[in-house]
């Protein structure tokens, strides 16, 4: 695990920190999400929930060249932690989730969950894609029930769990609706309920809110934070939105441009609940953006160079 950490709160002199609209108890004075209280978890601190050791991934391109996508990634995620991963496009953020989910093996290195090697997909890890993958021919309730049915859970238990998780995401009254009858934010909540219904220990989320409007996204931030606090799940969340990462995470991990390496980790020591507009959230996001911008510039420079045609000197053509 990288030791190059950065504490936002410690960086600022007390006199320079404007007051947040959050009381010391974590409850907002007038409006906003309710106070987030995380349940205690009896997990050995010596064993990370997810551990990545010297992870490398390379593959062969269509031109036959070998491309190194991920290079010696080391990362540990505690049980119950909310980790966000950010980085420039093409750095391997989503690929890293696929490796943790067991959808493909790394070229080298080891991935552990609760100290046990990941050797393929498992119900202890669920990946939520941006595209959601809901079945349009099934009702909302049947979509949520699907994973449990595949696991062989008894019908009575499936129905009870479906009701429970639909209540958790505030969609109980839409149990018999079809997904095309729902808004984008509601479909996202159906996907979240379906993932939670299989009771995974680790929830892997690949830019789940990227296609949503700002208002719906903010509401789902509140919902996800509440569900995380109530269920105690470990969440690894990939996003391009740095402010979203600071809004949600206990810690933000920044990857470099290709090959993806762990550049820096940022603990987010800010009280919950948070809003995207909070002054301290904005300041923390700006600090991460300073590092991220270097990687974005690298990616743009490489793409530009790859697209430049060779210069032909006057009179050099045959």
Short mmCIF file of C-alpha atoms in Angstrom, two decimals:
data_model
loop_
_atom_site.label_atom_id
_atom_site.label_comp_id
_atom_site.label_asym_id
_atom_site.label_seq_id
_atom_site.Cartn_x
_atom_site.Cartn_y
_atom_site.Cartn_z
CA UNK A 1 0.00 0.00 0.00
CA UNK A 2 1.30 3.41 -0.91
CA UNK A 3 2.59 5.48 1.97
CA UNK A 4 2.45 8.77 0.05
CA UNK A 5 -0.66 10.06 1.78
CA UNK A 6 -1.96 13.56 2.18
CA UNK A 7 -4.23 14.89 4.96
CA UNK A 8 -6.40 17.74 3.74
CA UNK A 9 -7.41 19.05 7.16
CA UNK A 10 -3.83 19.12 8.44
CA UNK A 11 -2.72 21.15 5.44
CA UNK A 12 -4.88 24.16 6.27
CA UNK A 13 -4.26 26.62 9.11
CA UNK A 14 -7.26 26.77 11.40
CA UNK A 15 -7.81 30.46 10.70
CA UNK A 16 -8.00 29.77 6.95
CA UNK A 17 -10.72 27.13 7.20
CA UNK A 18 -14.19 28.56 6.56
CA UNK A 19 -16.95 27.01 8.66
CA UNK A 20 -18.90 24.16 7.08
CA UNK A 21 -22.66 23.92 7.23
CA UNK A 22 -22.17 20.75 9.27
CA UNK A 23 -22.35 20.61 13.02
CA UNK A 24 -19.86 18.64 15.08
CA UNK A 25 -22.42 15.85 15.32
CA UNK A 26 -22.47 15.52 11.51
CA UNK A 27 -26.10 16.69 11.17
CA UNK A 28 -26.84 19.58 8.82
CA UNK A 29 -28.56 22.56 10.41
CA UNK A 30 -31.41 23.09 7.95
CA UNK A 31 -31.56 20.46 5.26
CA UNK A 32 -29.66 17.74 3.48
CA UNK A 33 -28.99 14.08 4.26
CA UNK A 34 -29.41 12.73 7.74
CA UNK A 35 -26.47 12.04 9.99
CA UNK A 36 -24.41 9.07 8.91
CA UNK A 37 -23.55 6.64 11.68
CA UNK A 38 -21.39 3.72 10.61
CA UNK A 39 -21.96 0.41 12.40
CA UNK A 40 -19.14 -1.17 14.32
CA UNK A 41 -17.46 -4.09 12.55
CA UNK A 42 -15.61 -6.91 14.25
CA UNK A 43 -12.91 -7.35 11.60
CA UNK A 44 -9.26 -8.03 12.27
CA UNK A 45 -7.32 -4.86 11.39
CA UNK A 46 -4.38 -7.00 10.24
CA UNK A 47 -6.31 -8.52 7.32
CA UNK A 48 -7.52 -6.03 4.67
CA UNK A 49 -10.84 -6.74 3.03
CA UNK A 50 -9.24 -6.36 -0.40
CA UNK A 51 -5.51 -6.52 -1.01
CA UNK A 52 -3.67 -5.96 -4.28
CA UNK A 53 0.01 -6.87 -4.40
CA UNK A 54 2.28 -5.98 -7.35
CA UNK A 55 -0.59 -6.19 -9.85
CA UNK A 56 0.49 -5.93 -13.49
CA UNK A 57 -1.65 -6.35 -16.58
CA UNK A 58 -0.46 -6.32 -20.16
CA UNK A 59 -2.06 -7.41 -23.41
CA UNK A 60 -1.28 -7.56 -27.07
CA UNK A 61 -2.72 -4.89 -29.37
CA UNK A 62 -4.02 -5.44 -32.89
CA UNK A 63 -0.67 -4.28 -34.25
CA UNK A 64 1.03 -7.05 -32.30
CA UNK A 65 2.68 -4.78 -29.76
CA UNK A 66 2.59 -5.53 -26.05
CA UNK A 67 0.78 -2.81 -24.06
CA UNK A 68 1.32 -2.47 -20.31
CA UNK A 69 -2.01 -1.32 -18.85
CA UNK A 70 -1.34 -1.64 -15.09
CA UNK A 71 2.09 -1.56 -13.52
CA UNK A 72 2.83 -2.88 -10.01
CA UNK A 73 -0.36 -1.73 -8.29
CA UNK A 74 -0.28 -2.11 -4.51
CA UNK A 75 -3.43 -1.27 -2.58
CA UNK A 76 -5.22 -2.33 0.59
CA UNK A 77 -8.87 -1.63 1.36
CA UNK A 78 -10.21 -2.00 4.89
CA UNK A 79 -13.47 -3.75 5.69
CA UNK A 80 -16.29 -1.22 5.54
CA UNK A 81 -14.15 1.40 3.82
CA UNK A 82 -15.46 3.61 1.01
CA UNK A 83 -12.61 3.98 -1.49
CA UNK A 84 -12.82 6.05 -4.66
CA UNK A 85 -10.40 5.64 -7.57
CA UNK A 86 -9.74 8.52 -9.97
CA UNK A 87 -7.38 9.02 -12.88
CA UNK A 88 -7.25 10.14 -16.51
CA UNK A 89 -9.15 8.26 -19.20
CA UNK A 90 -7.42 5.06 -20.21
CA UNK A 91 -5.38 4.64 -17.02
CA UNK A 92 -6.98 1.31 -16.08
CA UNK A 93 -9.52 2.29 -13.39
CA UNK A 94 -12.31 0.09 -14.74
CA UNK A 95 -9.85 -2.67 -15.57
CA UNK A 96 -8.77 -2.72 -11.94
CA UNK A 97 -12.39 -3.33 -10.88
CA UNK A 98 -12.65 -6.17 -13.39
CA UNK A 99 -9.57 -7.80 -11.87
CA UNK A 100 -10.96 -7.51 -8.33
CA UNK A 101 -14.28 -8.92 -9.55
CA UNK A 102 -12.41 -11.90 -11.01
CA UNK A 103 -13.62 -11.25 -14.56
CA UNK A 104 -10.04 -11.53 -15.83
CA UNK A 105 -6.75 -12.50 -14.20
CA UNK A 106 -3.79 -10.14 -13.85
CA UNK A 107 -0.64 -10.86 -15.82
CA UNK A 108 1.26 -10.97 -12.53
CA UNK A 109 0.68 -10.15 -8.89
CA UNK A 110 -1.95 -11.31 -6.43
CA UNK A 111 -5.45 -10.15 -5.46
CA UNK A 112 -6.76 -11.20 -2.04
CA UNK A 113 -10.20 -10.86 -0.47
CA UNK A 114 -10.19 -11.58 3.27
CA UNK A 115 -6.72 -13.03 2.78
CA UNK A 116 -7.85 -15.54 0.15
CA UNK A 117 -6.71 -15.37 -3.50
CA UNK A 118 -9.27 -14.28 -6.09
CA UNK A 119 -9.48 -17.03 -8.68
CA UNK A 120 -12.60 -15.96 -10.54
CA UNK A 121 -15.99 -14.28 -10.05
CA UNK A 122 -17.73 -14.80 -6.73
CA UNK A 123 -20.88 -13.66 -4.96
CA UNK A 124 -18.75 -11.97 -2.31
CA UNK A 125 -17.93 -9.30 -4.95
CA UNK A 126 -20.53 -7.60 -7.13
CA UNK A 127 -19.69 -5.20 -9.98
CA UNK A 128 -22.21 -2.53 -10.98
CA UNK A 129 -21.56 -1.22 -14.48
CA UNK A 130 -22.54 2.19 -15.79
CA UNK A 131 -24.87 0.42 -18.26
CA UNK A 132 -26.62 -1.35 -15.32
CA UNK A 133 -27.55 -4.52 -17.26
CA UNK A 134 -31.15 -4.69 -16.04
CA UNK A 135 -33.47 -7.13 -17.84
CA UNK A 136 -36.26 -5.15 -19.57
CA UNK A 137 -38.57 -8.18 -19.77
CA UNK A 138 -38.51 -8.60 -15.98
CA UNK A 139 -40.28 -6.46 -13.42
CA UNK A 140 -38.33 -4.44 -10.86
CA UNK A 141 -38.93 -7.13 -8.25
CA UNK A 142 -37.88 -9.92 -10.61
CA UNK A 143 -34.69 -8.04 -11.48
CA UNK A 144 -33.78 -7.71 -7.81
CA UNK A 145 -34.64 -11.37 -7.24
CA UNK A 146 -32.60 -12.65 -10.18
CA UNK A 147 -29.22 -13.03 -8.46
CA UNK A 148 -30.74 -14.82 -5.49
CA UNK A 149 -32.57 -17.17 -7.84
CA UNK A 150 -29.29 -18.04 -9.54
CA UNK A 151 -27.81 -18.79 -6.09
CA UNK A 152 -30.66 -21.23 -5.36
CA UNK A 153 -32.25 -19.18 -2.58
CA UNK A 154 -35.72 -20.42 -1.64
CA UNK A 155 -38.68 -18.50 -3.12
CA UNK A 156 -40.05 -17.30 0.21
CA UNK A 157 -36.65 -15.96 1.25
CA UNK A 158 -36.13 -14.34 -2.17
CA UNK A 159 -39.42 -12.50 -1.89
CA UNK A 160 -38.65 -11.32 1.64
CA UNK A 161 -35.19 -10.09 0.65
CA UNK A 162 -36.58 -8.38 -2.45
CA UNK A 163 -39.09 -6.44 -0.37
CA UNK A 164 -36.36 -5.51 2.12
CA UNK A 165 -33.91 -4.13 -0.46
CA UNK A 166 -36.58 -2.33 -2.45
CA UNK A 167 -37.60 -0.58 0.77
CA UNK A 168 -33.93 0.22 1.37
CA UNK A 169 -33.70 2.09 -1.95
CA UNK A 170 -37.24 3.56 -1.62
CA UNK A 171 -38.72 1.63 -4.53
CA UNK A 172 -41.12 -0.74 -2.74
CA UNK A 173 -44.14 0.72 -4.55
CA UNK A 174 -42.54 -0.02 -7.94
CA UNK A 175 -42.00 -3.74 -7.35
CA UNK A 176 -44.33 -4.74 -10.21
CA UNK A 177 -43.23 -2.02 -12.65
CA UNK A 178 -40.94 -2.58 -15.61
CA UNK A 179 -37.60 -0.82 -15.95
CA UNK A 180 -38.66 1.21 -19.02
CA UNK A 181 -41.30 2.84 -16.82
CA UNK A 182 -38.66 4.22 -14.43
CA UNK A 183 -36.40 7.25 -14.55
CA UNK A 184 -32.63 6.89 -14.91
CA UNK A 185 -32.08 7.45 -11.20
CA UNK A 186 -34.71 4.87 -10.28
CA UNK A 187 -33.13 2.30 -12.61
CA UNK A 188 -29.80 2.97 -10.93
CA UNK A 189 -31.41 2.22 -7.56
CA UNK A 190 -32.86 -1.02 -8.94
CA UNK A 191 -29.36 -2.09 -9.97
CA UNK A 192 -28.08 -1.21 -6.50
CA UNK A 193 -30.87 -3.19 -4.83
CA UNK A 194 -30.16 -6.20 -7.09
CA UNK A 195 -26.47 -6.08 -6.17
CA UNK A 196 -27.17 -5.75 -2.44
CA UNK A 197 -29.73 -8.56 -2.48
CA UNK A 198 -27.00 -11.12 -3.14
CA UNK A 199 -25.35 -9.80 0.06
CA UNK A 200 -21.81 -9.24 -1.28
CA UNK A 201 -19.05 -8.18 1.06
CA UNK A 202 -17.52 -5.89 -1.58
CA UNK A 203 -19.47 -3.59 -3.89
CA UNK A 204 -17.56 -2.53 -7.01
CA UNK A 205 -19.07 0.48 -8.79
CA UNK A 206 -17.83 1.62 -12.21
CA UNK A 207 -18.94 5.24 -12.78
CA UNK A 208 -22.54 4.39 -11.88
CA UNK A 209 -23.79 8.00 -11.83
CA UNK A 210 -21.90 9.40 -14.84
CA UNK A 211 -24.92 9.56 -17.16
CA UNK A 212 -27.30 11.12 -14.62
CA UNK A 213 -28.27 14.76 -14.28
CA UNK A 214 -26.77 16.68 -11.36
CA UNK A 215 -29.93 16.70 -9.25
CA UNK A 216 -30.48 12.94 -9.54
CA UNK A 217 -26.79 12.29 -8.93
CA UNK A 218 -26.84 14.32 -5.70
CA UNK A 219 -29.88 12.39 -4.47
CA UNK A 220 -28.19 9.08 -5.22
CA UNK A 221 -25.06 10.22 -3.38
CA UNK A 222 -27.23 10.59 -0.28
CA UNK A 223 -28.89 7.22 -0.88
CA UNK A 224 -25.61 5.40 -1.44
CA UNK A 225 -24.02 6.92 1.65
CA UNK A 226 -27.03 5.95 3.77
CA UNK A 227 -27.05 2.38 2.44
CA UNK A 228 -23.29 2.08 2.96
CA UNK A 229 -23.69 3.20 6.57
CA UNK A 230 -26.61 0.82 7.21
CA UNK A 231 -25.16 -2.28 5.56
CA UNK A 232 -21.44 -1.91 6.38
CA UNK A 233 -20.41 -2.96 2.87
CA UNK A 234 -16.94 -2.26 1.51
CA UNK A 235 -17.28 -0.04 -1.57
CA UNK A 236 -14.70 0.57 -4.31
CA UNK A 237 -16.04 3.30 -6.56
CA UNK A 238 -14.51 4.48 -9.87
CA UNK A 239 -15.28 7.99 -11.06
CA UNK A 240 -13.94 10.76 -13.30
CA UNK A 241 -15.53 13.36 -11.01
CA UNK A 242 -12.98 14.32 -8.36
CA UNK A 243 -15.49 16.30 -6.31
CA UNK A 244 -17.81 13.28 -6.31
CA UNK A 245 -14.93 11.18 -5.01
CA UNK A 246 -14.28 13.57 -2.12
CA UNK A 247 -18.04 13.78 -1.42
CA UNK A 248 -18.31 10.02 -0.96
CA UNK A 249 -14.97 8.51 0.02
CA UNK A 250 -12.99 7.78 3.14
CA UNK A 251 -9.95 7.76 0.85
CA UNK A 252 -9.21 8.66 -2.78
CA UNK A 253 -6.61 6.75 -4.81
CA UNK A 254 -5.13 8.48 -7.86
CA UNK A 255 -3.77 6.45 -10.79
CA UNK A 256 -1.26 7.72 -13.32
CA UNK A 257 -1.78 7.75 -17.07
CA UNK A 258 -0.97 4.50 -18.89
CA UNK A 259 0.53 2.39 -17.59
CA UNK A 260 -1.65 2.87 -14.55
CA UNK A 261 0.40 3.15 -11.39
CA UNK A 262 -0.64 4.19 -7.89
CA UNK A 263 0.48 7.82 -7.87
CA UNK A 264 -0.93 9.03 -4.55
CA UNK A 265 -3.55 8.35 -1.89
CA UNK A 266 -5.61 11.08 -0.23
CA UNK A 267 -7.37 10.36 3.09
CA UNK A 268 -10.58 12.40 3.27
CA UNK A 269 -10.82 13.45 6.91
CA UNK A 270 -13.98 15.55 6.56
CA UNK A 271 -17.15 15.14 8.65
CA UNK A 272 -20.18 13.43 7.15
CA UNK A 273 -22.63 14.05 5.63
CA UNK A 274 -21.02 16.17 2.93
CA UNK A 275 -22.28 18.07 -0.08
CA UNK A 276 -20.49 18.63 -3.39
CA UNK A 277 -20.68 22.39 -2.74
CA UNK A 278 -19.06 22.30 0.72
CA UNK A 279 -16.05 24.60 0.84
CA UNK A 280 -13.78 21.91 2.28
CA UNK A 281 -14.95 19.39 -0.34
CA UNK A 282 -14.13 21.85 -3.11
CA UNK A 283 -10.72 22.61 -1.59
CA UNK A 284 -9.87 18.93 -1.19
CA UNK A 285 -10.96 18.21 -4.77
CA UNK A 286 -8.75 21.03 -6.03
CA UNK A 287 -5.77 19.49 -4.26
CA UNK A 288 -6.36 16.17 -6.00
CA UNK A 289 -6.95 17.91 -9.33
CA UNK A 290 -3.51 19.49 -9.14
CA UNK A 291 -1.98 16.00 -9.27
CA UNK A 292 -4.54 14.66 -11.72
CA UNK A 293 -3.98 17.50 -14.17
CA UNK A 294 -0.37 16.41 -14.65
CA UNK A 295 -1.58 12.98 -15.76
CA UNK A 296 -4.27 14.43 -18.02
CA UNK A 297 -1.65 16.60 -19.71
CA UNK A 298 0.54 13.53 -20.20
CA UNK A 299 -2.33 11.67 -21.84
CA UNK A 300 -3.14 14.60 -24.15
CA UNK A 301 0.51 14.98 -25.13
CA UNK A 302 0.80 11.28 -25.98
CA UNK A 303 -2.40 11.28 -28.02
CA UNK A 304 -1.25 14.40 -29.89
CA UNK A 305 2.12 12.88 -30.70
CA UNK A 306 0.51 9.67 -31.88
CA UNK A 307 -1.71 11.63 -34.26
CA UNK A 308 0.99 13.85 -35.80
CA UNK A 309 1.96 12.93 -39.36
CA UNK A 310 5.68 12.70 -40.20
CA UNK A 311 7.03 16.00 -41.44
CA UNK A 312 8.17 15.94 -45.05
CA UNK A 313 10.93 18.38 -45.93
CA UNK A 314 10.45 20.46 -49.12
CA UNK A 315 11.80 18.54 -52.06
CA UNK A 316 11.95 15.35 -50.05
CA UNK A 317 9.08 13.62 -51.86
CA UNK A 318 9.95 11.14 -54.58
#
